[in-house]
């Protein structure tokens, strides 16, 4: 539970940098080859996960405005399930950003890419921004992804996904005044995500079921 919701006062937000905070929860848009260092902004197509089966599923728009640049600097795994789970973990992050920039706590994008606690968390995070009159701007980078197989039953597959986030260049912006609240880089700029991704067998979509985020992650700094 390391990620904090943004505060609704200007002073508090300046201190917290209005970071895209995700404490116990878990996508911009892209294509199947976007995992390595892709920047996502407005005008990007709807997201599609890696793997040919993904073309059989209509996925929601997770694009974000041009002033918010989402960077996923991930190496694409050779294993098909791992690659698809990592891509949809990124899509969950894109969807969360999409909901914030669209100012919609009930945005269908995060609901498509999450369930259970992760969906509840995304809803609460987006609502915090909407209620406070804030959105996000800048460059938000995700990197150092790790994949480990989880439990597998007859019907459901699970994969654990971890990655770092550098939030030092993403800031809160007031919706009405458009004022950007900039903060200096510090250890608090670095987070480490752990997402439990699940997929019903024969369904190409992986959804975040549970997400935890470690704040002030020294291992992600530098």
PDB file of N, CA and C in Angstrom, residues 6-7 16 56 62 64 75 85 91 109 127 132 139 142 145 156 170 172 179 183 185 189-191 210 214 217 219:
ATOM      1  N   UNK A   6      -3.629  11.481  -4.707  1.00  0.00           N
ATOM      2  CA  UNK A   6      -3.266  12.892  -4.727  1.00  0.00           C
ATOM      3  C   UNK A   6      -4.132  13.675  -3.768  1.00  0.00           C
ATOM      4  N   UNK A   7      -3.564  14.730  -3.205  1.00  0.00           N
ATOM      5  CA  UNK A   7      -4.313  15.586  -2.305  1.00  0.00           C
ATOM      6  C   UNK A   7      -5.094  16.609  -3.109  1.00  0.00           C
ATOM      7  N   UNK A  16       3.426  16.539  -3.095  1.00  0.00           N
ATOM      8  CA  UNK A  16       3.330  15.139  -3.518  1.00  0.00           C
ATOM      9  C   UNK A  16       3.543  14.950  -5.007  1.00  0.00           C
ATOM     10  N   UNK A  56      -8.678 -10.689 -31.995  1.00  0.00           N
ATOM     11  CA  UNK A  56     -10.049 -11.177 -31.928  1.00  0.00           C
ATOM     12  C   UNK A  56     -10.860 -10.447 -30.868  1.00  0.00           C
ATOM     13  N   UNK A  62      -7.218   3.694 -24.864  1.00  0.00           N
ATOM     14  CA  UNK A  62      -6.465   4.087 -23.671  1.00  0.00           C
ATOM     15  C   UNK A  62      -5.480   5.208 -23.993  1.00  0.00           C
ATOM     16  N   UNK A  64      -3.929   8.996 -24.317  1.00  0.00           N
ATOM     17  CA  UNK A  64      -3.872  10.120 -23.385  1.00  0.00           C
ATOM     18  C   UNK A  64      -3.481  11.375 -24.150  1.00  0.00           C
ATOM     19  N   UNK A  75      11.612  -4.961 -22.031  1.00  0.00           N
ATOM     20  CA  UNK A  75      12.054  -5.986 -22.967  1.00  0.00           C
ATOM     21  C   UNK A  75      10.911  -7.001 -23.126  1.00  0.00           C
ATOM     22  N   UNK A  85       0.852 -10.892 -20.719  1.00  0.00           N
ATOM     23  CA  UNK A  85       0.571 -10.405 -19.365  1.00  0.00           C
ATOM     24  C   UNK A  85       1.277  -9.077 -19.112  1.00  0.00           C
ATOM     25  N   UNK A  91      -1.143  -1.911 -20.172  1.00  0.00           N
ATOM     26  CA  UNK A  91      -2.444  -1.381 -20.566  1.00  0.00           C
ATOM     27  C   UNK A  91      -3.278  -0.957 -19.356  1.00  0.00           C
ATOM     28  N   UNK A 109     -12.189   1.788 -19.754  1.00  0.00           N
ATOM     29  CA  UNK A 109     -10.866   1.240 -20.064  1.00  0.00           C
ATOM     30  C   UNK A 109     -10.272   0.480 -18.882  1.00  0.00           C
ATOM     31  N   UNK A 127     -11.106   8.931  -9.152  1.00  0.00           N
ATOM     32  CA  UNK A 127     -12.070   9.787  -8.466  1.00  0.00           C
ATOM     33  C   UNK A 127     -11.372  10.858  -7.627  1.00  0.00           C
ATOM     34  N   UNK A 132     -10.633  16.457  -6.916  1.00  0.00           N
ATOM     35  CA  UNK A 132      -9.688  17.515  -6.592  1.00  0.00           C
ATOM     36  C   UNK A 132      -9.454  18.507  -7.714  1.00  0.00           C
ATOM     37  N   UNK A 139       6.262  13.465 -18.365  1.00  0.00           N
ATOM     38  CA  UNK A 139       6.786  12.180 -18.871  1.00  0.00           C
ATOM     39  C   UNK A 139       6.840  11.174 -17.732  1.00  0.00           C
ATOM     40  N   UNK A 142       8.238   3.774 -17.183  1.00  0.00           N
ATOM     41  CA  UNK A 142       8.173   2.470 -16.532  1.00  0.00           C
ATOM     42  C   UNK A 142       9.255   1.578 -17.128  1.00  0.00           C
ATOM     43  N   UNK A 145      11.200  -4.412 -16.032  1.00  0.00           N
ATOM     44  CA  UNK A 145      10.097  -5.352 -15.815  1.00  0.00           C
ATOM     45  C   UNK A 145      10.614  -6.749 -15.505  1.00  0.00           C
ATOM     46  N   UNK A 156      -7.993 -20.895 -15.240  1.00  0.00           N
ATOM     47  CA  UNK A 156      -7.375 -19.578 -15.066  1.00  0.00           C
ATOM     48  C   UNK A 156      -5.855 -19.684 -14.983  1.00  0.00           C
ATOM     49  N   UNK A 170       6.734  13.729 -14.149  1.00  0.00           N
ATOM     50  CA  UNK A 170       5.286  13.834 -14.336  1.00  0.00           C
ATOM     51  C   UNK A 170       4.728  14.646 -13.181  1.00  0.00           C
ATOM     52  N   UNK A 172       1.332  17.254 -11.461  1.00  0.00           N
ATOM     53  CA  UNK A 172      -0.081  17.552 -11.387  1.00  0.00           C
ATOM     54  C   UNK A 172      -0.387  18.879 -12.069  1.00  0.00           C
ATOM     55  N   UNK A 179      -2.568  25.401 -14.233  1.00  0.00           N
ATOM     56  CA  UNK A 179      -1.291  25.578 -13.559  1.00  0.00           C
ATOM     57  C   UNK A 179      -0.653  24.229 -13.268  1.00  0.00           C
ATOM     58  N   UNK A 183       7.758  19.573  -9.001  1.00  0.00           N
ATOM     59  CA  UNK A 183       8.525  19.226  -7.807  1.00  0.00           C
ATOM     60  C   UNK A 183       9.885  18.685  -8.226  1.00  0.00           C
ATOM     61  N   UNK A 185      13.136  16.112  -8.175  1.00  0.00           N
ATOM     62  CA  UNK A 185      13.351  14.669  -8.085  1.00  0.00           C
ATOM     63  C   UNK A 185      13.864  14.303  -6.696  1.00  0.00           C
ATOM     64  N   UNK A 189      10.236   9.886  -5.892  1.00  0.00           N
ATOM     65  CA  UNK A 189       9.875   9.849  -7.309  1.00  0.00           C
ATOM     66  C   UNK A 189       9.865   8.434  -7.868  1.00  0.00           C
ATOM     67  N   UNK A 190      10.391   7.481  -7.114  1.00  0.00           N
ATOM     68  CA  UNK A 190      10.564   6.119  -7.621  1.00  0.00           C
ATOM     69  C   UNK A 190       9.647   5.135  -6.899  1.00  0.00           C
ATOM     70  N   UNK A 191       8.919   4.360  -7.697  1.00  0.00           N
ATOM     71  CA  UNK A 191       7.985   3.372  -7.174  1.00  0.00           C
ATOM     72  C   UNK A 191       8.293   2.009  -7.795  1.00  0.00           C
ATOM     73  N   UNK A 210      -4.803  -7.748  -8.689  1.00  0.00           N
ATOM     74  CA  UNK A 210      -4.274  -7.126  -7.468  1.00  0.00           C
ATOM     75  C   UNK A 210      -2.978  -6.395  -7.803  1.00  0.00           C
ATOM     76  N   UNK A 214       5.361  -0.223  -4.005  1.00  0.00           N
ATOM     77  CA  UNK A 214       6.315   0.174  -2.965  1.00  0.00           C
ATOM     78  C   UNK A 214       6.778   1.593  -3.244  1.00  0.00           C
ATOM     79  N   UNK A 217      11.200   3.548  -3.683  1.00  0.00           N
ATOM     80  CA  UNK A 217      11.903   2.315  -4.009  1.00  0.00           C
ATOM     81  C   UNK A 217      13.328   2.612  -4.440  1.00  0.00           C
ATOM     82  N   UNK A 219      15.741   0.685  -5.070  1.00  0.00           N
ATOM     83  CA  UNK A 219      16.243  -0.202  -6.122  1.00  0.00           C
ATOM     84  C   UNK A 219      15.877   0.303  -7.514  1.00  0.00           C
TER      85      UNK A 219
END
